[in-house]
Each structure stands twice: as C-alpha cells, then as structure tokens.
mmCIF file of C-alpha atoms and ligand atoms in Angstrom:
data_model
loop_
_atom_site.group_PDB
_atom_site.id
_atom_site.type_symbol
_atom_site.label_atom_id
_atom_site.label_comp_id
_atom_site.label_asym_id
_atom_site.label_seq_id
_atom_site.Cartn_x
_atom_site.Cartn_y
_atom_site.Cartn_z
ATOM 1 C CA MET A 982 18.779 -1.165 -1.198
ATOM 2 C CA ARG A 983 15.018 -0.893 -1.378
ATOM 3 C CA ASP A 984 12.939 0.336 1.576
ATOM 4 C CA LYS A 985 11.384 -2.472 3.607
ATOM 5 C CA ILE A 986 7.828 -1.405 4.335
ATOM 6 C CA VAL A 987 4.953 -2.818 6.344
ATOM 7 C CA ALA A 988 1.840 -0.680 5.897
ATOM 8 C CA GLY A 989 -1.415 -1.206 7.766
ATOM 9 C CA ASN A 990 -4.674 -0.399 6.034
ATOM 10 C CA TRP A 991 -7.224 0.012 8.784
ATOM 11 C CA LYS A 992 -10.042 0.366 6.246
ATOM 12 C CA MET A 993 -13.338 1.537 7.816
ATOM 13 C CA ASN A 994 -12.632 0.184 11.286
ATOM 14 C CA ASN A 995 -12.168 1.636 14.789
ATOM 15 C CA THR A 996 -13.725 4.551 16.610
ATOM 16 C CA LEU A 997 -11.362 7.438 17.327
ATOM 17 C CA GLU A 998 -10.780 6.136 20.845
ATOM 18 C CA GLU A 999 -9.979 2.625 19.587
ATOM 19 C CA GLY A 1000 -7.701 4.057 16.916
ATOM 20 C CA ILE A 1001 -5.769 6.095 19.471
ATOM 21 C CA THR A 1002 -5.248 3.006 21.634
ATOM 22 C CA LEU A 1003 -4.115 0.920 18.657
ATOM 23 C CA ALA A 1004 -1.729 3.575 17.345
ATOM 24 C CA SER A 1005 -0.214 4.145 20.806
ATOM 25 C CA GLU A 1006 0.401 0.424 21.279
ATOM 26 C CA ILE A 1007 2.012 0.147 17.841
ATOM 27 C CA VAL A 1008 4.299 3.152 18.344
ATOM 28 C CA ASN A 1009 5.443 1.845 21.751
ATOM 29 C CA MET A 1010 6.031 -1.726 20.553
ATOM 30 C CA VAL A 1011 7.940 -0.551 17.485
ATOM 31 C CA ALA A 1012 10.203 1.615 19.668
ATOM 32 C CA ASP A 1013 10.839 -1.260 22.099
ATOM 33 C CA GLU A 1014 11.091 -4.220 19.748
ATOM 34 C CA LEU A 1015 11.759 -3.402 16.113
ATOM 35 C CA THR A 1016 15.476 -3.663 15.547
ATOM 36 C CA ASP A 1017 15.461 -3.995 11.746
ATOM 37 C CA ASP A 1018 15.297 -1.085 9.411
ATOM 38 C CA VAL A 1019 11.623 -1.443 8.517
ATOM 39 C CA LYS A 1020 9.269 1.439 7.806
ATOM 40 C CA MET A 1021 5.898 0.876 9.496
ATOM 41 C CA ILE A 1022 3.048 2.939 8.061
ATOM 42 C CA MET A 1023 -0.393 3.318 9.626
ATOM 43 C CA CYS A 1024 -3.064 4.199 7.054
ATOM 44 C CA THR A 1025 -5.966 5.256 9.216
ATOM 45 C CA PRO A 1026 -9.430 6.608 8.452
ATOM 46 C CA TYR A 1027 -9.440 10.371 7.832
ATOM 47 C CA ILE A 1028 -10.789 11.379 11.214
ATOM 48 C CA HIS A 1029 -8.006 9.507 13.042
ATOM 49 C CA LEU A 1030 -5.141 11.088 11.128
ATOM 50 C CA ASN A 1031 -4.575 14.189 13.234
ATOM 51 C CA ALA A 1032 -4.606 12.330 16.544
ATOM 52 C CA VAL A 1033 -2.446 9.473 15.246
ATOM 53 C CA SER A 1034 0.004 11.977 13.785
ATOM 54 C CA LYS A 1035 0.526 13.412 17.291
ATOM 55 C CA ILE A 1036 0.984 9.921 18.729
ATOM 56 C CA ILE A 1037 3.646 9.173 16.107
ATOM 57 C CA GLY A 1038 5.381 12.475 16.877
ATOM 58 C CA GLY A 1039 9.016 12.040 15.906
ATOM 59 C CA ALA A 1040 8.985 8.217 16.065
ATOM 60 C CA GLU A 1041 11.720 7.023 13.749
ATOM 61 C CA LYS A 1042 10.235 3.953 12.109
ATOM 62 C CA VAL A 1043 6.554 4.897 11.972
ATOM 63 C CA SER A 1044 4.835 7.020 9.348
ATOM 64 C CA LEU A 1045 1.290 8.141 8.654
ATOM 65 C CA GLY A 1046 -0.777 7.280 5.603
ATOM 66 C CA SER A 1047 -4.248 7.992 4.300
ATOM 67 C CA GLN A 1048 -6.478 5.491 2.496
ATOM 68 C CA ASN A 1049 -7.706 7.909 -0.141
ATOM 69 C CA CYS A 1050 -7.872 11.550 -1.231
ATOM 70 C CA ASN A 1051 -9.787 13.660 -3.706
ATOM 71 C CA ASP A 1052 -8.341 14.038 -7.182
ATOM 72 C CA ASN A 1053 -8.615 17.852 -7.089
ATOM 73 C CA LEU A 1054 -6.359 20.156 -5.129
ATOM 74 C CA LYS A 1055 -9.207 22.209 -3.596
ATOM 75 C CA GLY A 1056 -12.637 23.622 -4.214
ATOM 76 C CA ALA A 1057 -16.347 22.884 -4.073
ATOM 77 C CA TYR A 1058 -16.308 19.112 -3.493
ATOM 78 C CA THR A 1059 -18.609 18.664 -0.536
ATOM 79 C CA GLY A 1060 -17.507 15.974 1.887
ATOM 80 C CA GLU A 1061 -14.125 15.386 0.278
ATOM 81 C CA ILE A 1062 -10.566 15.582 1.648
ATOM 82 C CA SER A 1063 -7.675 17.171 -0.258
ATOM 83 C CA VAL A 1064 -4.005 16.247 -0.390
ATOM 84 C CA GLY A 1065 -3.169 19.636 1.146
ATOM 85 C CA MET A 1066 -5.331 18.803 4.168
ATOM 86 C CA LEU A 1067 -3.639 15.419 4.485
ATOM 87 C CA LYS A 1068 -0.210 16.980 4.301
ATOM 88 C CA SER A 1069 -1.156 19.552 6.935
ATOM 89 C CA VAL A 1070 -1.690 16.787 9.520
ATOM 90 C CA GLY A 1071 1.548 14.954 8.741
ATOM 91 C CA VAL A 1072 0.440 12.365 6.179
ATOM 92 C CA GLU A 1073 3.304 11.078 4.002
ATOM 93 C CA TYR A 1074 1.653 8.219 2.079
ATOM 94 C CA VAL A 1075 -1.699 7.833 0.313
ATOM 95 C CA ILE A 1076 -3.123 4.458 -0.707
ATOM 96 C CA LEU A 1077 -4.515 4.684 -4.237
ATOM 97 C CA GLY A 1078 -6.264 2.149 -6.406
ATOM 98 C CA HIS A 1079 -7.237 -0.276 -3.677
ATOM 99 C CA SER A 1080 -9.487 -2.954 -5.189
ATOM 100 C CA GLU A 1081 -12.296 -1.959 -2.812
ATOM 101 C CA ARG A 1082 -12.254 1.587 -4.213
ATOM 102 C CA ARG A 1083 -12.017 0.279 -7.757
ATOM 103 C CA GLU A 1084 -14.999 -1.996 -7.186
ATOM 104 C CA TYR A 1085 -17.320 -0.004 -4.902
ATOM 105 C CA PHE A 1086 -16.488 3.511 -6.059
ATOM 106 C CA GLY A 1087 -15.821 2.827 -9.725
ATOM 107 C CA GLU A 1088 -12.237 4.106 -9.752
ATOM 108 C CA SER A 1089 -10.747 3.389 -13.180
ATOM 109 C CA ASN A 1090 -7.105 3.280 -14.259
ATOM 110 C CA ASP A 1091 -7.523 6.679 -15.977
ATOM 111 C CA PHE A 1092 -9.089 8.283 -12.923
ATOM 112 C CA LEU A 1093 -6.331 6.850 -10.729
ATOM 113 C CA ALA A 1094 -3.710 8.392 -13.017
ATOM 114 C CA LYS A 1095 -5.197 11.775 -12.094
ATOM 115 C CA LYS A 1096 -5.145 10.961 -8.373
ATOM 116 C CA VAL A 1097 -1.523 9.831 -8.635
ATOM 117 C CA ASN A 1098 -0.647 13.219 -10.153
ATOM 118 C CA THR A 1099 -2.493 15.081 -7.402
ATOM 119 C CA VAL A 1100 -0.754 13.140 -4.633
ATOM 120 C CA LEU A 1101 2.680 13.698 -6.194
ATOM 121 C CA GLU A 1102 1.926 17.379 -6.728
ATOM 122 C CA ALA A 1103 1.417 17.726 -2.969
ATOM 123 C CA GLY A 1104 4.779 16.068 -2.324
ATOM 124 C CA LEU A 1105 3.193 12.906 -0.908
ATOM 125 C CA ASN A 1106 3.924 9.302 -1.867
ATOM 126 C CA PRO A 1107 1.264 7.087 -3.437
ATOM 127 C CA ILE A 1108 1.003 3.460 -2.365
ATOM 128 C CA PHE A 1109 -0.436 2.243 -5.643
ATOM 129 C CA CYS A 1110 -2.438 -0.994 -5.454
ATOM 130 C CA CYS A 1111 -2.945 -3.459 -8.259
ATOM 131 C CA GLY A 1112 -4.273 -7.003 -8.428
ATOM 132 C CA GLU A 1113 -6.492 -9.434 -10.285
ATOM 133 C CA THR A 1114 -9.727 -11.300 -9.526
ATOM 134 C CA LEU A 1115 -9.750 -15.092 -9.271
ATOM 135 C CA ASP A 1116 -11.584 -15.250 -12.575
ATOM 136 C CA ILE A 1117 -8.817 -13.358 -14.361
ATOM 137 C CA ARG A 1118 -6.152 -15.580 -12.800
ATOM 138 C CA GLU A 1119 -7.995 -18.745 -13.785
ATOM 139 C CA LYS A 1120 -8.108 -17.502 -17.369
ATOM 140 C CA GLY A 1121 -4.328 -17.012 -17.226
ATOM 141 C CA ALA A 1122 -4.679 -13.278 -17.915
ATOM 142 C CA HIS A 1123 -3.353 -12.046 -14.542
ATOM 143 C CA TYR A 1124 0.074 -10.812 -15.656
ATOM 144 C CA GLU A 1125 -1.369 -8.858 -18.528
ATOM 145 C CA PHE A 1126 -4.167 -7.440 -16.354
ATOM 146 C CA VAL A 1127 -1.926 -6.280 -13.525
ATOM 147 C CA THR A 1128 0.884 -4.877 -15.685
ATOM 148 C CA ASN A 1129 -1.783 -2.991 -17.633
ATOM 149 C CA GLN A 1130 -3.009 -1.375 -14.389
ATOM 150 C CA LEU A 1131 0.503 0.030 -13.958
ATOM 151 C CA THR A 1132 0.824 1.112 -17.586
ATOM 152 C CA GLU A 1133 -2.488 2.989 -17.621
ATOM 153 C CA SER A 1134 -2.232 4.705 -14.239
ATOM 154 C CA LEU A 1135 1.515 5.252 -13.815
ATOM 155 C CA PHE A 1136 3.511 5.130 -17.026
ATOM 156 C CA HIS A 1137 2.829 8.786 -17.909
ATOM 157 C CA LEU A 1138 5.091 9.757 -14.960
ATOM 158 C CA SER A 1139 8.679 10.930 -15.263
ATOM 159 C CA ALA A 1140 11.305 8.575 -13.824
ATOM 160 C CA ASP A 1141 11.892 11.028 -10.970
ATOM 161 C CA ASP A 1142 8.214 10.937 -10.003
ATOM 162 C CA PHE A 1143 7.947 7.190 -10.486
ATOM 163 C CA LYS A 1144 10.695 6.699 -7.892
ATOM 164 C CA LYS A 1145 8.401 8.261 -5.245
ATOM 165 C CA LEU A 1146 5.881 5.423 -5.563
ATOM 166 C CA VAL A 1147 5.357 2.316 -3.532
ATOM 167 C CA ILE A 1148 3.568 -0.482 -5.415
ATOM 168 C CA ALA A 1149 1.319 -2.979 -3.629
ATOM 169 C CA TYR A 1150 0.292 -6.208 -5.343
ATOM 170 C CA GLU A 1151 -2.963 -7.375 -3.785
ATOM 171 C CA PRO A 1152 -4.654 -10.306 -5.521
ATOM 172 C CA ILE A 1153 -8.356 -9.674 -4.896
ATOM 173 C CA TRP A 1154 -9.002 -13.357 -4.172
ATOM 174 C CA ALA A 1155 -6.579 -13.142 -1.233
ATOM 175 C CA ILE A 1156 -8.003 -10.001 0.421
ATOM 176 C CA GLY A 1157 -9.849 -10.732 3.651
ATOM 177 C CA THR A 1158 -10.340 -14.374 2.622
ATOM 178 C CA GLY A 1159 -7.688 -16.076 4.729
ATOM 179 C CA VAL A 1160 -6.323 -17.507 1.460
ATOM 180 C CA THR A 1161 -2.953 -15.924 0.871
ATOM 181 C CA ALA A 1162 -1.083 -16.167 -2.416
ATOM 182 C CA SER A 1163 1.696 -18.737 -2.139
ATOM 183 C CA LYS A 1164 5.171 -17.279 -1.877
ATOM 184 C CA GLU A 1165 5.845 -18.591 -5.390
ATOM 185 C CA GLN A 1166 2.699 -16.950 -6.826
ATOM 186 C CA ALA A 1167 3.489 -13.655 -5.141
ATOM 187 C CA GLN A 1168 7.184 -13.689 -6.101
ATOM 188 C CA GLU A 1169 6.316 -14.490 -9.743
ATOM 189 C CA MET A 1170 3.980 -11.513 -9.994
ATOM 190 C CA HIS A 1171 6.396 -9.169 -8.225
ATOM 191 C CA GLU A 1172 9.164 -10.225 -10.599
ATOM 192 C CA LYS A 1173 6.907 -9.577 -13.595
ATOM 193 C CA LEU A 1174 5.961 -6.164 -12.231
ATOM 194 C CA ARG A 1175 9.587 -5.215 -11.674
ATOM 195 C CA ALA A 1176 10.487 -6.360 -15.193
ATOM 196 C CA HIS A 1177 7.574 -4.347 -16.580
ATOM 197 C CA ILE A 1178 8.818 -1.256 -14.740
ATOM 198 C CA ALA A 1179 12.365 -1.909 -15.985
ATOM 199 C CA GLY A 1180 11.044 -2.069 -19.550
ATOM 200 C CA LYS A 1181 9.717 1.470 -19.214
ATOM 201 C CA TYR A 1182 12.094 3.188 -16.764
ATOM 202 C CA GLY A 1183 15.228 1.021 -16.808
ATOM 203 C CA THR A 1184 16.742 -1.393 -14.311
ATOM 204 C CA GLU A 1185 17.973 1.177 -11.834
ATOM 205 C CA VAL A 1186 14.494 2.646 -11.237
ATOM 206 C CA ALA A 1187 12.877 -0.822 -11.174
ATOM 207 C CA GLU A 1188 15.399 -2.144 -8.657
ATOM 208 C CA GLY A 1189 14.802 0.830 -6.376
ATOM 209 C CA ILE A 1190 11.001 0.512 -6.137
ATOM 210 C CA SER A 1191 9.478 -1.250 -3.129
ATOM 211 C CA ILE A 1192 6.770 -3.713 -4.136
ATOM 212 C CA LEU A 1193 4.585 -4.875 -1.242
ATOM 213 C CA TYR A 1194 2.371 -7.939 -1.081
ATOM 214 C CA GLY A 1195 -1.153 -7.686 0.355
ATOM 215 C CA GLY A 1196 -3.870 -10.254 0.964
ATOM 216 C CA SER A 1197 -4.341 -12.294 4.158
ATOM 217 C CA CYS A 1198 -0.781 -11.559 5.252
ATOM 218 C CA ASN A 1199 -0.285 -12.424 8.932
ATOM 219 C CA PRO A 1200 2.530 -13.051 11.440
ATOM 220 C CA LYS A 1201 2.627 -16.737 10.410
ATOM 221 C CA ASN A 1202 3.081 -16.326 6.650
ATOM 222 C CA ALA A 1203 4.871 -12.962 6.495
ATOM 223 C CA SER A 1204 8.455 -14.175 6.869
ATOM 224 C CA ASP A 1205 8.124 -16.678 3.993
ATOM 225 C CA LEU A 1206 6.642 -14.000 1.752
ATOM 226 C CA PHE A 1207 9.147 -11.309 2.755
ATOM 227 C CA ALA A 1208 12.052 -13.683 2.120
ATOM 228 C CA GLN A 1209 11.271 -13.627 -1.612
ATOM 229 C CA LYS A 1210 13.674 -11.635 -3.741
ATOM 230 C CA ASP A 1211 11.134 -9.179 -5.128
ATOM 231 C CA ILE A 1212 8.825 -8.834 -2.116
ATOM 232 C CA ASP A 1213 9.755 -5.759 -0.091
ATOM 233 C CA GLY A 1214 7.104 -5.915 2.602
ATOM 234 C CA GLY A 1215 3.352 -6.011 3.006
ATOM 235 C CA LEU A 1216 0.131 -4.059 2.901
ATOM 236 C CA ILE A 1217 -1.839 -5.483 5.791
ATOM 237 C CA GLY A 1218 -5.601 -5.319 6.362
ATOM 238 C CA GLY A 1219 -7.115 -7.403 9.163
ATOM 239 C CA ALA A 1220 -3.846 -8.098 10.980
ATOM 240 C CA SER A 1221 -3.024 -4.373 11.143
ATOM 241 C CA LEU A 1222 -5.926 -3.894 13.566
ATOM 242 C CA LYS A 1223 -4.108 -5.922 16.233
ATOM 243 C CA SER A 1224 -0.993 -4.191 17.498
ATOM 244 C CA ARG A 1225 0.743 -7.470 18.405
ATOM 245 C CA ASP A 1226 0.156 -8.993 14.957
ATOM 246 C CA PHE A 1227 1.063 -5.847 13.045
ATOM 247 C CA VAL A 1228 4.354 -5.342 14.879
ATOM 248 C CA ASP A 1229 5.163 -9.073 14.615
ATOM 249 C CA ILE A 1230 4.712 -8.791 10.840
ATOM 250 C CA GLY A 1231 7.171 -5.882 10.910
ATOM 251 C CA LYS A 1232 9.608 -8.113 12.781
ATOM 252 C CA SER A 1233 9.268 -10.908 10.202
ATOM 253 C CA TYR A 1234 12.268 -9.902 8.131
HETATM 254 P P1 13P B 1424 -6.328 -8.431 4.491
HETATM 255 O O1 13P B 1424 -4.928 -8.396 5.053
HETATM 256 O O2 13P B 1424 -7.385 -8.288 5.520
HETATM 257 O O3 13P B 1424 -6.520 -9.599 3.572
HETATM 258 O O4 13P B 1424 -6.479 -7.109 3.575
HETATM 259 C C1 13P B 1424 -5.502 -6.792 2.664
HETATM 260 C C2 13P B 1424 -5.767 -5.426 2.152
HETATM 261 O O5 13P B 1424 -6.731 -5.203 1.449
HETATM 262 C C3 13P B 1424 -4.832 -4.360 2.532
HETATM 263 O O6 13P B 1424 -5.029 -3.221 1.765
#
C-alpha cells in the first residue's frame, strides 16, 4: 500500500514564535486525534526547522520538511542552505519544483533535475511538484505539460531512487485561489501521471508512489479528493497554517 501523506507548506509565513505555537498544536492534536496511518509533514521556513524538529521529537506520525535547498552540496553560495544542513536538523523531505519557485525564481525542469539529485544524494526525499497554468489547461495541453515536467526532471533516475520520491500535482490555477480542482479533474491527472510513471519504471514502481493533490485543499473538500483511487493525500498551503484545519485534513481519510 502507498503512504498516505498530508504535507503542509507554510510558505513565507509565521514568525519563529508563531511557528513554534503552530507546530506544538499540530503535534499534540495528531497524537491525541489521528487514528489512521497518515504521515503528516510540516514544511516550514528554514529558520523554524531546528525548533520544530525538537517539537516533533520522536512523534510517530509527524515529519519535518523544507521548502527548498541549494543545488550544490556545499561551498561559496552566500545566503544559501545545503541539504547537509537540512539533514543535520532532522529534515526528511524537501519540496522541489513548487510553481512559485518556478515562476519567481526561474527554476527550470533541467535545474530541478539537479536539485533532485542533490536531495537524493543526501538521503532525503523530494516532494516534487508539477502542475499547469489555466491557459495551458484551456488549450487542452495540460497532460502533456505535466507529464513532461516529470520526464525532464525525474526520468534520469534509477528505479530505486525514483521510489524515494513523493509527487505533488498542484494545478497553478487552484493554488491560493479558493478554486480547487474537482475530484474528477484531480483523479484524471493523477491517473495519467501514474500511467506515465508506469511507462518508464513499470507498474510496481508506479503503484508504490504517493501522488498528492495541492491547491485550495481544505477540511471540507479533502475527503472527496482523498477518496479518489490515485490521490494519496495533499500538499496544503493556507489551511496548513491553522492547526485545527491541517489536522482535520489529516483525519479526512
Ligand atoms: P493553497 O492550499 O493555499 O492553495 O496552496 C497550495 C500550495 O501551493 C501548497 O504547496
């Protein structure tokens, strides 16, 4: 069976103090309330990681993630953060290829392929994001566009490395807009992505990969989305900043 995952992407929100409060609430609620086998991941800003790592401690269902990393292992890259540094504070997952980084920081599929390698080299797990703009969807080119993001950034990997990935489908038109993809739209894309992976790595690898949905996911729509055959959880933005909402999404299975 595939891992069920609900990952929160805090983006550039929360002071350290606010982040500590949020993380503590989430860890306590998960321990008290989450009965299902769901992996909850908090992807915090860099400066929160060390403190949140200590709050997580040995908590069973909660893991720590970063929202980015540098593509080099170490060296003279002023202001940057390496995978080794992330690992040293207990990070297990790194979000890569988020549409905001693609758009505002010019991260291309080729460049992301290098970051994927760096993250895997450190023994961490990439949460690789893909997704189309509304314009691309309206032209009917969304399947081709999104599968191509996987081909160009991931298909150089060995099957063993590919198995360490989590994929997140985040249609850009659904991020932070309050307009979520319908469960049918999301399921269709997830099914296409899994078939695309099967075409390269075979059915066994494709069936083992968790594919998350992201984009205006909230406690109200999560259970419908998560009930779809190929949707294995969510990557949550806004709703991950409220402990009640985030944990309720985790309980939506
Ligand atoms: P929202 O849940 O705020 O739409 O953000 C989704 C997202 O970008 C998660 O990475």
